[in-house]
XYZ file of C-alpha atoms in Angstrom:
416
model
C -26.612 1.689 61.807
C -29.543 -0.582 62.639
C -30.150 -1.312 58.957
C -26.493 -2.266 58.450
C -26.630 -4.640 61.407
C -29.783 -6.292 60.082
C -28.188 -6.759 56.661
C -25.118 -8.237 58.352
C -27.300 -10.735 60.223
C -29.080 -11.702 57.024
C -25.794 -12.244 55.224
C -24.508 -14.427 58.050
C -27.727 -16.498 57.988
C -27.407 -16.960 54.243
C -23.780 -18.045 54.574
C -24.756 -20.539 57.277
C -27.536 -21.906 55.082
C -25.200 -22.350 52.127
C -22.626 -24.093 54.318
C -25.304 -26.466 55.608
C -26.451 -27.218 52.058
C -22.842 -27.975 51.070
C -22.433 -30.328 54.029
C -25.640 -32.159 53.150
C -24.566 -32.488 49.514
C -21.188 -33.933 50.503
C -22.874 -36.330 52.914
C -25.265 -37.576 50.210
C -22.369 -38.080 47.817
C -20.313 -39.931 50.399
C -23.278 -42.179 51.244
C -23.553 -43.200 47.610
C -19.812 -43.903 47.479
C -20.001 -46.009 50.634
C -22.869 -48.057 49.171
C -20.810 -48.844 46.109
C -17.803 -49.604 48.263
C -19.785 -52.313 50.060
C -20.926 -53.748 46.752
C -17.343 -53.965 45.482
C -16.243 -55.782 48.660
C -18.888 -58.409 48.014
C -17.332 -59.114 44.670
C -20.181 -57.549 42.737
C -22.381 -60.503 43.698
C -26.144 -59.961 44.286
C -26.441 -58.444 47.707
C -30.075 -59.311 48.368
C -30.816 -55.710 49.199
C -34.531 -55.123 49.149
C -35.791 -52.876 46.358
C -37.359 -49.459 46.851
C -36.010 -48.379 50.233
C -35.045 -44.725 49.842
C -35.184 -41.321 51.410
C -35.712 -38.850 48.581
C -38.434 -38.334 46.041
C -37.683 -39.636 42.558
C -37.876 -37.170 39.709
C -37.713 -37.994 35.978
C -34.154 -38.499 34.763
C -32.659 -35.421 33.107
C -29.209 -34.696 31.728
C -28.811 -31.575 33.842
C -29.021 -33.445 37.162
C -26.405 -32.160 39.603
C -23.205 -31.573 37.643
C -21.616 -30.084 40.750
C -20.175 -33.478 41.690
C -18.461 -34.202 38.340
C -15.028 -33.476 39.761
C -13.757 -36.248 42.027
C -12.275 -34.959 45.239
C -9.924 -36.744 47.607
C -12.782 -37.652 49.916
C -14.417 -39.620 47.081
C -11.453 -41.954 46.555
C -11.942 -45.315 48.200
C -8.841 -46.293 50.154
C -8.550 -49.122 52.659
C -8.380 -48.184 56.300
C -5.438 -49.209 58.483
C -7.353 -52.164 59.901
C -8.524 -53.299 56.464
C -4.998 -53.010 55.025
C -3.444 -55.107 57.813
C -3.402 -58.871 57.020
C -4.065 -61.496 59.655
C -0.369 -62.246 60.182
C 0.626 -58.626 60.676
C 2.360 -56.290 58.278
C 0.724 -54.150 55.671
C -0.938 -55.184 52.443
C 0.309 -53.978 49.118
C -1.462 -50.681 48.325
C -4.413 -51.032 46.008
C -3.378 -49.862 42.521
C -5.185 -46.910 40.996
C -6.665 -49.168 38.296
C -8.614 -51.011 41.026
C -10.280 -47.815 42.268
C -14.042 -47.823 42.104
C -13.961 -44.918 39.655
C -11.933 -46.969 37.182
C -14.141 -50.033 36.987
C -15.012 -51.456 33.628
C -18.229 -49.852 32.351
C -20.194 -53.102 32.315
C -18.978 -54.007 35.812
C -19.948 -50.536 37.062
C -23.409 -50.927 35.534
C -23.780 -54.319 37.186
C -22.875 -52.864 40.585
C -25.208 -49.890 40.189
C -28.054 -52.096 39.018
C -27.992 -53.904 42.370
C -29.131 -50.715 44.061
C -32.752 -49.821 44.454
C -34.154 -46.999 42.381
C -33.593 -44.213 44.899
C -30.021 -45.203 45.745
C -29.254 -45.468 42.041
C -30.446 -41.914 41.427
C -28.319 -40.667 44.316
C -25.272 -42.462 42.871
C -26.045 -40.820 39.525
C -25.026 -37.458 41.011
C -21.461 -38.519 41.829
C -19.864 -37.908 38.425
C -20.533 -37.872 34.686
C -19.430 -41.471 34.230
C -21.788 -42.759 36.901
C -24.585 -40.643 35.499
C -24.008 -42.154 32.079
C -23.992 -45.687 33.555
C -27.270 -45.115 35.403
C -28.862 -43.641 32.283
C -27.796 -46.743 30.356
C -29.390 -48.993 33.007
C -32.635 -47.028 32.808
C -32.613 -47.125 29.007
C -32.011 -50.887 28.970
C -34.846 -51.449 31.455
C -37.235 -49.253 29.460
C -36.284 -51.088 26.246
C -37.027 -54.475 27.859
C -40.418 -53.274 29.068
C -41.233 -51.928 25.603
C -40.253 -55.248 24.009
C -42.527 -57.096 26.422
C -45.460 -54.845 25.580
C -44.961 -55.063 21.807
C -44.128 -58.759 21.803
C -47.703 -59.804 22.535
C -49.043 -61.896 25.359
C -49.518 -60.896 28.987
C -47.033 -58.358 30.309
C -45.595 -59.554 33.648
C -45.926 -57.377 36.718
C -42.902 -55.192 37.580
C -40.230 -57.178 39.408
C -38.123 -54.246 40.618
C -38.765 -50.714 41.809
C -37.091 -49.349 38.663
C -39.484 -51.289 36.434
C -42.408 -49.998 38.472
C -41.234 -46.393 38.179
C -40.712 -46.649 34.426
C -44.081 -48.293 33.942
C -45.819 -45.521 35.873
C -43.912 -42.781 34.037
C -44.561 -44.287 30.601
C -48.241 -45.017 31.305
C -49.752 -41.844 32.822
C -53.236 -43.365 32.509
C -52.400 -46.511 34.502
C -55.462 -47.640 36.480
C -54.016 -50.259 38.869
C -51.091 -49.961 41.269
C -49.257 -52.542 43.351
C -45.701 -53.034 44.549
C -43.359 -55.411 42.684
C -43.683 -57.850 45.600
C -44.857 -57.458 49.167
C -41.310 -58.122 50.416
C -39.580 -55.253 48.592
C -40.822 -52.451 50.863
C -40.889 -50.050 47.899
C -41.110 -46.382 48.880
C -44.490 -45.028 47.799
C -42.922 -41.649 47.050
C -41.378 -43.170 43.927
C -44.772 -43.184 42.195
C -47.177 -41.148 44.347
C -46.633 -37.964 42.350
C -47.028 -39.695 38.981
C -50.280 -41.684 39.308
C -53.387 -39.649 38.484
C -55.938 -42.147 37.105
C -55.882 -45.069 39.542
C -59.023 -47.141 39.997
C -57.426 -49.886 42.125
C -54.481 -49.555 44.503
C -52.943 -52.339 46.573
C -50.446 -50.666 48.904
C -49.151 -53.866 50.478
C -45.415 -54.018 49.864
C -44.987 -50.219 49.897
C -43.199 -48.138 52.504
C -45.909 -45.672 53.473
C -45.264 -42.083 54.476
C -48.031 -39.658 55.347
C -46.940 -37.112 52.735
C -46.948 -39.746 49.975
C -50.297 -41.171 51.096
C -51.901 -37.739 51.087
C -50.450 -36.931 47.667
C -51.624 -40.232 46.177
C -55.117 -39.829 47.626
C -55.545 -36.259 46.434
C -54.308 -37.046 42.933
C -56.743 -39.978 42.584
C -59.637 -38.776 44.725
C -62.154 -38.852 41.895
C -61.046 -42.113 40.253
C -59.968 -44.505 43.037
C -62.612 -47.156 43.726
C -60.805 -50.056 45.422
C -58.085 -49.721 48.066
C -56.129 -52.479 49.840
C -53.863 -51.516 52.724
C -51.022 -53.363 54.495
C -51.159 -54.806 57.980
C -50.724 -52.496 60.938
C -51.254 -49.195 59.098
C -51.531 -46.511 61.771
C -54.520 -44.295 62.517
C -52.807 -41.109 61.329
C -51.767 -42.791 58.075
C -55.359 -43.931 57.544
C -56.708 -40.462 58.243
C -54.281 -38.844 55.790
C -55.297 -41.356 53.130
C -59.063 -41.496 53.616
C -59.814 -37.808 54.065
C -59.597 -36.904 50.330
C -61.308 -40.123 49.120
C -65.019 -39.471 48.772
C -65.869 -41.912 45.940
C -64.287 -45.094 47.314
C -66.334 -48.299 46.863
C -64.201 -50.980 48.563
C -61.731 -50.714 51.442
C -59.610 -53.600 52.755
C -57.769 -52.553 55.908
C -55.829 -54.160 58.769
C -55.613 -51.684 61.679
C -53.182 -52.321 64.550
C -54.252 -53.728 67.891
C -53.976 -50.325 69.585
C -56.057 -48.502 66.977
C -58.511 -45.987 68.410
C -60.913 -46.389 65.496
C -61.094 -42.635 64.872
C -60.312 -43.223 61.207
C -63.685 -44.949 60.828
C -65.428 -41.572 60.928
C -63.736 -40.763 57.585
C -65.295 -43.686 55.734
C -66.845 -42.204 52.574
C -70.590 -42.393 52.099
C -70.024 -44.092 48.749
C -68.452 -47.158 50.439
C -70.158 -50.437 49.490
C -67.788 -52.980 51.062
C -65.551 -52.797 54.122
C -63.151 -55.673 54.901
C -61.386 -55.400 58.249
C -58.784 -57.794 59.639
C -57.961 -57.139 63.276
C -54.783 -57.707 65.269
C -52.656 -55.863 62.705
C -52.594 -58.871 60.361
C -53.760 -59.549 56.825
C -55.935 -62.362 55.562
C -57.378 -63.332 52.205
C -60.501 -61.386 51.363
C -63.777 -63.041 52.327
C -65.247 -64.671 49.260
C -68.941 -63.901 49.266
C -70.727 -63.123 46.019
C -74.129 -62.397 47.490
C -75.081 -58.894 46.385
C -75.960 -56.234 48.913
C -77.865 -53.002 48.292
C -76.241 -51.350 51.318
C -72.876 -51.605 53.030
C -71.275 -55.051 53.306
C -68.962 -55.440 56.325
C -66.631 -58.433 56.629
C -64.606 -58.829 59.834
C -61.806 -61.328 60.522
C -59.660 -61.822 63.636
C -61.973 -59.451 65.446
C -61.934 -58.435 69.093
C -64.620 -56.865 71.263
C -62.937 -53.389 71.112
C -62.895 -53.566 67.303
C -66.579 -54.511 67.189
C -67.395 -51.667 69.570
C -65.544 -49.229 67.287
C -67.570 -50.494 64.346
C -70.771 -50.179 66.359
C -70.073 -46.495 67.014
C -68.974 -45.680 63.472
C -71.658 -47.643 61.569
C -74.673 -46.821 63.728
C -75.791 -44.171 61.222
C -74.975 -46.250 58.110
C -77.232 -48.659 56.241
C -75.378 -51.922 56.818
C -77.270 -54.769 55.171
C -74.711 -57.558 55.337
C -72.364 -58.621 58.153
C -69.842 -61.485 58.312
C -67.744 -62.199 61.397
C -65.265 -65.040 60.969
C -62.056 -66.451 62.492
C -62.613 -64.463 65.659
C -62.336 -66.808 68.653
C -61.699 -63.955 71.101
C -65.020 -62.245 70.376
C -67.565 -62.626 73.166
C -71.304 -63.091 72.642
C -71.879 -59.732 74.324
C -69.567 -57.936 71.868
C -71.329 -59.496 68.895
C -74.753 -58.692 70.344
C -73.856 -55.021 70.872
C -72.851 -54.715 67.222
C -75.995 -56.467 65.981
C -78.200 -54.230 68.096
C -76.678 -51.121 66.480
C -77.360 -52.386 62.936
C -81.152 -52.749 62.636
C -81.069 -52.663 58.798
C -79.216 -55.987 58.509
C -80.613 -58.433 55.964
C -77.853 -61.064 55.952
C -75.823 -62.098 59.009
C -73.206 -64.803 59.378
C -71.669 -64.942 62.871
C -69.122 -67.754 63.063
C -67.650 -69.602 66.007
C -68.835 -70.730 69.406
C -70.245 -67.327 70.403
C -72.693 -67.381 67.490
C -74.812 -70.061 69.182
C -75.300 -68.183 72.438
C -78.686 -66.942 73.533
C -77.321 -63.395 73.736
C -76.502 -63.334 70.025
C -79.765 -65.030 69.058
C -81.766 -62.547 71.069
C -79.955 -59.646 69.361
C -80.751 -61.156 65.963
C -84.419 -61.113 66.857
C -84.213 -57.316 67.005
C -83.128 -56.997 63.344
C -86.471 -56.215 61.759
C -85.324 -56.598 58.127
C -83.348 -59.808 58.601
C -83.633 -62.206 55.666
C -80.856 -64.788 56.124
C -78.830 -66.008 59.086
C -75.968 -68.404 58.441
C -74.217 -70.063 61.376
C -70.837 -71.663 60.716
C -68.967 -73.567 63.417
C -65.570 -75.150 62.757
C -66.015 -77.700 65.565
C -67.022 -81.266 64.899
C -70.765 -81.780 64.875
C -70.553 -84.087 67.888
C -68.574 -81.480 69.854
C -71.229 -78.775 69.588
C -73.250 -78.861 72.809
C -77.026 -78.933 72.795
C -78.766 -75.589 73.060
C -80.184 -74.557 76.391
C -83.882 -73.877 76.825
C -83.350 -70.107 76.516
C -81.340 -70.590 73.308
C -84.008 -72.874 71.864
C -86.608 -70.211 72.636
C -84.489 -67.541 70.953
C -84.043 -69.682 67.850
C -87.758 -70.446 67.800
C -88.560 -66.738 67.832
C -86.192 -66.158 64.909
C -87.479 -69.119 62.909
C -91.048 -68.118 63.638
C -90.571 -64.834 61.766
C -91.636 -65.182 58.115
C -88.491 -63.468 56.777
C -85.911 -65.579 58.631
C -84.247 -68.380 56.666
C -80.939 -70.172 56.646
C -80.920 -71.288 60.324
C -78.918 -74.559 60.426
C -80.755 -77.797 61.167
C -78.540 -78.398 64.202
C -79.831 -75.192 65.832
C -83.455 -75.727 64.909
C -83.618 -79.320 66.060
C -81.778 -78.920 69.356
């Protein structure tokens, strides 16, 4: 009796699961139909929808994809609602003829409508019926043919302009070494390509919609090959941790943590790292252009704050940091800069910029860097607006200049 009851419960659970799966399938199909319905209302004109915004993982196109939706049910037919059918002056519109139904569009018009979708929406629409599947397959074939013509035609192949072009390029070039989104404005879902890239050396993830699962998959698949990584503004701590944990051979990291970052991700910086570019305040800036070679870790900081410098001080205290640049950081205090300098005794090149760089606190901290070779002060203020150094600052500069290894102190500081 007990066994029969347990089997009955299992059967009921299975029936409930199948019903839920059916509901989800119908919902996905109806979503695709609604998307096309909106496109038709706009007269098949470009909708400006951003590319690459999706919810499901893209798989290679196959002919056996979801034939369950080949039959068109009543819920698939697009009919105007009562409000849409009522003209402004009252009365009812003439019913839309069957020939105007979305399922009876001309093939080329249907392809044009479907091509306005991003890659993930297009693949969802492909499951509606055989005709739509054939139209989507034609769009993919045309896109692949254009990319092939560009590659065989000679000259420089342009970067992918759409998420579909990016997906086809990644699928057709399994050994691709560099990844970036079509444009930073498309918000392309990283899941479109995360499972396909296995030989990346450079990855610029600006312009991608980042999900932890996709980040972890991308990092694990390219853990041994990825050398240079550029991340978008405001990437969260848990996204950074998921991405950095598998990467143990990374050379260069360009990151823009949010204002409320705890800095815990810094403990995952790989030992192989040679350059770390950080832009605070959850913003991005152009990479600092400095070609001076460094035999240790080079750290470049922009838009910094005292909390960010304190996080770096804690994380880099055990690292051999030989080069430090702090620029465009008006909110940094001399005390914050001094605390960071004190924690990095192996510094050989330092360039603190801004008003705080000329304070006696910073100059005194520089005196404690025993291996210091070059100090470069840069102040954006007019020369006449820079106040004279106080006696304590002059003494601190004199101590630095008096050391045989110290060079590069500006004439303004030395002659004050």
